[in-house]
XYZ file of C-alpha atoms in Angstrom:
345
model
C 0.094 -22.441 14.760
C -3.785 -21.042 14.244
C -5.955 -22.873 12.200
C -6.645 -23.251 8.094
C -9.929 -21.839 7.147
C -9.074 -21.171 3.842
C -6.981 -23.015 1.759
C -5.905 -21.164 -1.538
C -4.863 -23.998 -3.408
C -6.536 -24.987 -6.472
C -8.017 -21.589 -6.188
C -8.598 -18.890 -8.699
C -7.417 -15.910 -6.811
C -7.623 -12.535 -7.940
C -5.396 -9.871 -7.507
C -6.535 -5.801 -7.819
C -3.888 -4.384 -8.261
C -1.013 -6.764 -9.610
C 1.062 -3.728 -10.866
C 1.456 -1.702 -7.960
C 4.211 -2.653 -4.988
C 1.805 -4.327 -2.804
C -0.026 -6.235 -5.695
C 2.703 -7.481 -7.208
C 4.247 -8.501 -4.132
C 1.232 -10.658 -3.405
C 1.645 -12.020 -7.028
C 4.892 -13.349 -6.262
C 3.915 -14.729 -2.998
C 0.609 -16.406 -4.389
C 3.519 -18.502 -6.792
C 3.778 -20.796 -3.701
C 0.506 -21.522 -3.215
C -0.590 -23.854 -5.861
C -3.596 -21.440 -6.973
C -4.718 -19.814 -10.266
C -3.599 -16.461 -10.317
C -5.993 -13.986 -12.097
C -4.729 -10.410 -12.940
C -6.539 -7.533 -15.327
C -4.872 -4.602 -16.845
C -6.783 -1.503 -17.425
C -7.427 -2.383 -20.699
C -9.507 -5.136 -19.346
C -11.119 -3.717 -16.893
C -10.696 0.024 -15.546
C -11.922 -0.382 -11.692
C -13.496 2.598 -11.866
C -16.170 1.711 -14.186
C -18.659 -0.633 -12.477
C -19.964 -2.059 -15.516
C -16.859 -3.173 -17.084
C -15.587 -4.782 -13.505
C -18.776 -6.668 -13.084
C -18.274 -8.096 -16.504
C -14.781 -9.334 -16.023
C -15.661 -11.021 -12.404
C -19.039 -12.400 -14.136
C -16.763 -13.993 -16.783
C -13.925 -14.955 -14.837
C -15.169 -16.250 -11.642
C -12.545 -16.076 -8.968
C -12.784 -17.853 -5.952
C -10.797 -15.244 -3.932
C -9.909 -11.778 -4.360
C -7.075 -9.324 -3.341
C -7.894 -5.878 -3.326
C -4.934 -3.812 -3.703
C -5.280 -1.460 -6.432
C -5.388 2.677 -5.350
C -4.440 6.329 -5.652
C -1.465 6.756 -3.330
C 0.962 9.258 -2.701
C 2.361 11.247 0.086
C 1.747 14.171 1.458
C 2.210 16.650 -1.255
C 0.052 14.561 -3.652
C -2.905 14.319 -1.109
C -2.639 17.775 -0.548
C -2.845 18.533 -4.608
C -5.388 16.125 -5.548
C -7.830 15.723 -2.520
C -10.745 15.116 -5.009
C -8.811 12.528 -7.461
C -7.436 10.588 -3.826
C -11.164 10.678 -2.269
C -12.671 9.733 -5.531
C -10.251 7.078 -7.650
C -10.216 5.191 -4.187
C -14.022 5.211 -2.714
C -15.169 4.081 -6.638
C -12.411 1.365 -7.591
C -12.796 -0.504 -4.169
C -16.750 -0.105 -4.258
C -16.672 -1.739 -7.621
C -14.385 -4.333 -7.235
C -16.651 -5.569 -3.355
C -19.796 -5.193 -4.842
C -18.688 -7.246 -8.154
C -17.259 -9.949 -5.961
C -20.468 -9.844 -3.886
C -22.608 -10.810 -7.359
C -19.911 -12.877 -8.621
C -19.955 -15.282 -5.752
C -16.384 -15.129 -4.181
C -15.550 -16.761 -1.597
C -13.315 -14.246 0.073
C -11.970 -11.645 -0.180
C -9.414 -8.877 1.742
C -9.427 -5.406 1.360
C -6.209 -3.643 2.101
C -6.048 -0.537 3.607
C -3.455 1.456 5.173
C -2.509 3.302 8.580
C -3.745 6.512 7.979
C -7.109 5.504 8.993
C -6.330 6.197 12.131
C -6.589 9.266 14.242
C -3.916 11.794 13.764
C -3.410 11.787 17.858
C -4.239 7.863 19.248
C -2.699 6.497 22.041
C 0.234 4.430 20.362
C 0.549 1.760 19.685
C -2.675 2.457 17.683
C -5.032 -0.634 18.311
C -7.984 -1.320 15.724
C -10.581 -0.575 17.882
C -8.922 3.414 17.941
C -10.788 3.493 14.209
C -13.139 7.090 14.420
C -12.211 7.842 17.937
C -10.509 11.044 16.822
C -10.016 13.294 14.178
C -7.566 12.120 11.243
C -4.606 13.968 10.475
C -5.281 16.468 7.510
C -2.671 16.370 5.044
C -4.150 12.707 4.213
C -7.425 12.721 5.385
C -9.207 12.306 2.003
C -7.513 9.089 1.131
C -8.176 7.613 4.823
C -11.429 8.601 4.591
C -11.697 6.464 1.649
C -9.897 3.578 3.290
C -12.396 3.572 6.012
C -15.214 3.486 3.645
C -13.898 0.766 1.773
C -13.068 -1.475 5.381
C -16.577 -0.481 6.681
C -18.671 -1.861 3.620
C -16.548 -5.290 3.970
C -17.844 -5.075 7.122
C -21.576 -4.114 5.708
C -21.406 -6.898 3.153
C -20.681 -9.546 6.002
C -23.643 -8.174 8.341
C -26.129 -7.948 5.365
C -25.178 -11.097 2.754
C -22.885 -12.946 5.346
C -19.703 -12.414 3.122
C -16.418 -13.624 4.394
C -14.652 -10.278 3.324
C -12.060 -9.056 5.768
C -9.887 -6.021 6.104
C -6.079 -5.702 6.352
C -4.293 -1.938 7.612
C -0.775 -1.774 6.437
C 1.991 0.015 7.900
C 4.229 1.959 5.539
C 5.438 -0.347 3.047
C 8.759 -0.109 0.531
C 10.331 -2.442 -1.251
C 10.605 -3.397 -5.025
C 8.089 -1.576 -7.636
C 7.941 1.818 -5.384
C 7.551 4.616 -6.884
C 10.331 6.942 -6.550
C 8.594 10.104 -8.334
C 10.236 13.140 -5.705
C 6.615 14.712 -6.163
C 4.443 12.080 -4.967
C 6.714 9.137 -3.748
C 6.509 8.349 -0.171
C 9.165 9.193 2.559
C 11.345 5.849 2.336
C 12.189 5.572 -2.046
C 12.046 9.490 -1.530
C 15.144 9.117 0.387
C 16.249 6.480 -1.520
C 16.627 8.537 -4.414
C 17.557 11.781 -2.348
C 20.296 9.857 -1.133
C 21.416 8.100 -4.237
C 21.918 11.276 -6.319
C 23.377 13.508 -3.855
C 26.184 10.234 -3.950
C 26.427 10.554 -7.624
C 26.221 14.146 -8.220
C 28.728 14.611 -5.831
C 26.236 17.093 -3.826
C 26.905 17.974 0.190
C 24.029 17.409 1.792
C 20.120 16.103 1.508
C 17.071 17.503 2.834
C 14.074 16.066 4.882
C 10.942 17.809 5.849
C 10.300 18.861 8.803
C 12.333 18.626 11.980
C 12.536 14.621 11.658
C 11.338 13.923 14.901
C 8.217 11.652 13.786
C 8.504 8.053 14.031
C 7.324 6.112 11.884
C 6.691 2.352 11.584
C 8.283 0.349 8.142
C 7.449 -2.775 6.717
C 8.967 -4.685 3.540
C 6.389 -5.053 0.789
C 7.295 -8.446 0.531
C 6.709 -9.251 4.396
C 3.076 -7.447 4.027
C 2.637 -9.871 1.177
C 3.506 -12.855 3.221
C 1.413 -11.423 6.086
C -1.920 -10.769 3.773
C -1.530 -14.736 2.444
C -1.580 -15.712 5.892
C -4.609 -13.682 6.601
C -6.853 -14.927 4.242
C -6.024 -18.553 5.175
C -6.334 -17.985 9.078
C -8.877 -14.972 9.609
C -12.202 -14.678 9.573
C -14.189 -11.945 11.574
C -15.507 -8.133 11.132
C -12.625 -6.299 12.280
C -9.653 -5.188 10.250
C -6.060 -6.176 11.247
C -3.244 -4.182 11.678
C -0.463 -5.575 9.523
C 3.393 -3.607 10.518
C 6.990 -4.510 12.240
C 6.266 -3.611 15.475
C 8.886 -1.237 15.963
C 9.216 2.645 15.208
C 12.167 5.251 13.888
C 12.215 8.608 13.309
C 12.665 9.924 9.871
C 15.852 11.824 11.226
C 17.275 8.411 12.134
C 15.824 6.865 8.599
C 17.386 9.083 6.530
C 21.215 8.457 7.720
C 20.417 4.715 8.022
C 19.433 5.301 4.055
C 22.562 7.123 3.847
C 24.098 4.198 5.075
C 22.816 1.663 3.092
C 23.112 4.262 -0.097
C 26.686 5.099 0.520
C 26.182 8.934 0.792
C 28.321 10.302 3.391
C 27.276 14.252 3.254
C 24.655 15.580 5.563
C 21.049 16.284 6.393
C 19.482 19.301 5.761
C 15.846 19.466 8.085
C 13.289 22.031 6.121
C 11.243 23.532 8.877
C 8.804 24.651 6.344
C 7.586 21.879 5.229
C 4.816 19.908 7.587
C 6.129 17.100 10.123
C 2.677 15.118 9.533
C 1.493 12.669 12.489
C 3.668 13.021 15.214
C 4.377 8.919 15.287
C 2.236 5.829 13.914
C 2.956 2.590 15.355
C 0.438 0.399 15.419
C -0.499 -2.460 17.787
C 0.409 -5.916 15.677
C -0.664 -7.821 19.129
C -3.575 -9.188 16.927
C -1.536 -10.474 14.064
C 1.000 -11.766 16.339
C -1.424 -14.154 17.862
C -2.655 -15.667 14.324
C 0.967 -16.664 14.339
C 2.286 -14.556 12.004
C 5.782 -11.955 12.106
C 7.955 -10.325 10.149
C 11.058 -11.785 8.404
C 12.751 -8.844 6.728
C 14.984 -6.030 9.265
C 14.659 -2.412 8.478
C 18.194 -2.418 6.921
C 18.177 -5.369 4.975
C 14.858 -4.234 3.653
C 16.528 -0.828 2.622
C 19.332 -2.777 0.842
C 16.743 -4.492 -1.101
C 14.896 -1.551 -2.151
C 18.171 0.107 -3.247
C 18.875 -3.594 -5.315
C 15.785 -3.242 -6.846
C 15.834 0.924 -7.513
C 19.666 -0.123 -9.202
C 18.421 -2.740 -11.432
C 15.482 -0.601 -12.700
C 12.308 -2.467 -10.618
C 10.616 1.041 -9.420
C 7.912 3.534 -10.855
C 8.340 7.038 -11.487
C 4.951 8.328 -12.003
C 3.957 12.031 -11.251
C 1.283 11.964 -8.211
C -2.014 12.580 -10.550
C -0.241 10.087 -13.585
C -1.346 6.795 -11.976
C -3.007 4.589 -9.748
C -1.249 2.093 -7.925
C -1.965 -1.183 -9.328
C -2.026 -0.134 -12.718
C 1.084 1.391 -13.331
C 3.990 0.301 -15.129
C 7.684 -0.775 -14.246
C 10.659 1.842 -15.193
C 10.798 0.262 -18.893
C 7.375 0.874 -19.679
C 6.368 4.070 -19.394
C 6.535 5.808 -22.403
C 4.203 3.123 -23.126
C 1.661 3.733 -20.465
C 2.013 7.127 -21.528
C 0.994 7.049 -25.036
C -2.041 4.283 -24.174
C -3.120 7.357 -21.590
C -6.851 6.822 -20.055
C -8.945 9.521 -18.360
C -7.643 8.787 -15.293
C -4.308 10.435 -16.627
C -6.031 13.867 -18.177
């Protein structure tokens, strides 16, 4: 087993982010590690505004910091809202690194995702394929961001010797997805694809594209588990790739979904719509060696998702409603709704 650098216990750790998937996740991990756990609502603090997120880290004074909160979507909502993805992200994650930076902390990890990574690199991706190549375009302005935000942990450590490190998720699903058809990604899209067409009695379900990309899956709750790990065993400039290890294409996904979902009719491939990367798997050979690996299978993770889309623990928010992180469960939305801030105009 690697080392403890960083013990989290008696800790005030704050987590960006708590009401997104991968926020919240971390929140229920964090239960286990006998630390503080510090969340802000919007209402608190909106990320965006520098002013009012050096003000809450001034008074509250974590030790160690989280940084999930974003703009996410899939394709169709990067395509829509290039300006709001580019944006949202390079000003919430700027604020929240350079606040931690004055305030003190002691660490802190910036999560990222896959898509910073050339649209064509030799697979698996490693970390050190980062700006080799040209990203792929239909979510370039949210990598782009993602890379910024990585690089100035990095610039932070060079220039004020800051233990802030960098972890790249794979695609993640699990409970608190959002299952919105217009900006949900490929796995609760299918999820709910699936789940209707069983219900409605409908034939088939459609996928873009021919479904020959592969793609790499991980359950939110394993990325969790993963990122905890991290910041108690890591320490050092470059980011790490946090995934399964293992690829399937979304042909293959979306009858496994079936599966799991219970729909028995078939699938429709839309060869209008874009195919987007060819395959992303990335290289976990770095993670593995920290001593950390995955728990959850790809089909017990869908059967979890599909628990947790059944009992009402998802998000339905239209692509330029929300920001992942602070968005609300199922129950609340009509809520969120009529407490609307700019970021919802």
């Amino acid at each position: 087993m690697p080392e403890m650098i960083y013990s989290l216990a008696g800790k005030r750790v704050y987590v960006a982010g708590h009401r997104g998937m991968v926020g919240s996740a971390i929140v229920r991990r964090l239960a286990s590690e006998s630390c503080e756990i510090l969340t802000a609502t919007r209402a608190e603090a909106d990320l965006r505004r520098q002013e009012q997120v050096e003000a809450w880290m001034s008074k509250n004074r974590p030790d160690a910091v989280f940084l999930a909160a974003a703009r996410v979507g899939g394709i169709l909502a990067n395509a829509t809202y290039p300006a709001d993805f580019l944006y949202d992200n390079l000003i919430l994650q700027a604020n929240v690194i350079h606040a931690a930076h004055r305030a003190d902390v002691e660490k802190l990890m910036f999560l990222g995702s896959s898509c910073i990574y050339p649209k064509f690199a030799d697979q698996p991706i490693v970390e050190d394929a980062l700006l080799t190549a040209s990203l792929e375009p239909t979510n370039e302005w949210y990598a782009i961001a993602k890379i910024a935000g990585l690089k100035l942990c990095q610039a932070y450590r060079k220039q004020h010797g800051r233990d802030f490190i960098s972890a790249m998720p794979t695609n993640l699903y699990g409970p608190e997805d959002n299952f919105d058809l217009g900006s949900s990604h490929v796995m609760p899209a299918l999820i709910r694809k699936a789940h209707e067409a069983k219900i409605n009695g409908q034939q088939e379900i459609c996928i873009w594209g021919t479904g020959t990309p592969r793609r790499e899956f991980l359950h939110v709750d394993d990325c969790a588990d993963a990122c905890v790990h991290l910041m108690k065993t890591y320490s050092a400039e470059s980011h790490v790739n946090v995934g399964s290890g293992e690829d399937i294409t979304i042909l293959e996904l979306a009858h496994l979904v079936s599966k799991v979902v219970g729909f028995k009719g078939k699938i429709r491939r839309d060869l209008t719509k874009p195919d987007g990367t060819p395959r992303k798997l990335m290289s976990v050979d770095k993670l593995r060696t920290l001593g950390w690996f995955p728990k959850i299978g790809l089909k017990e993770g869908i059967e979890d998702a599909y628990r947790s889309f059944l009992d009402g623990h998802y998000l339905e928010r239209s692509s330029n409603e929300f920001m992942a992180g602070d968005v609300m469960g199922r129950n609340d939305i009509d809520l969120e709704r009529a407490e609307t801030s700019a970021l919802h105009v």
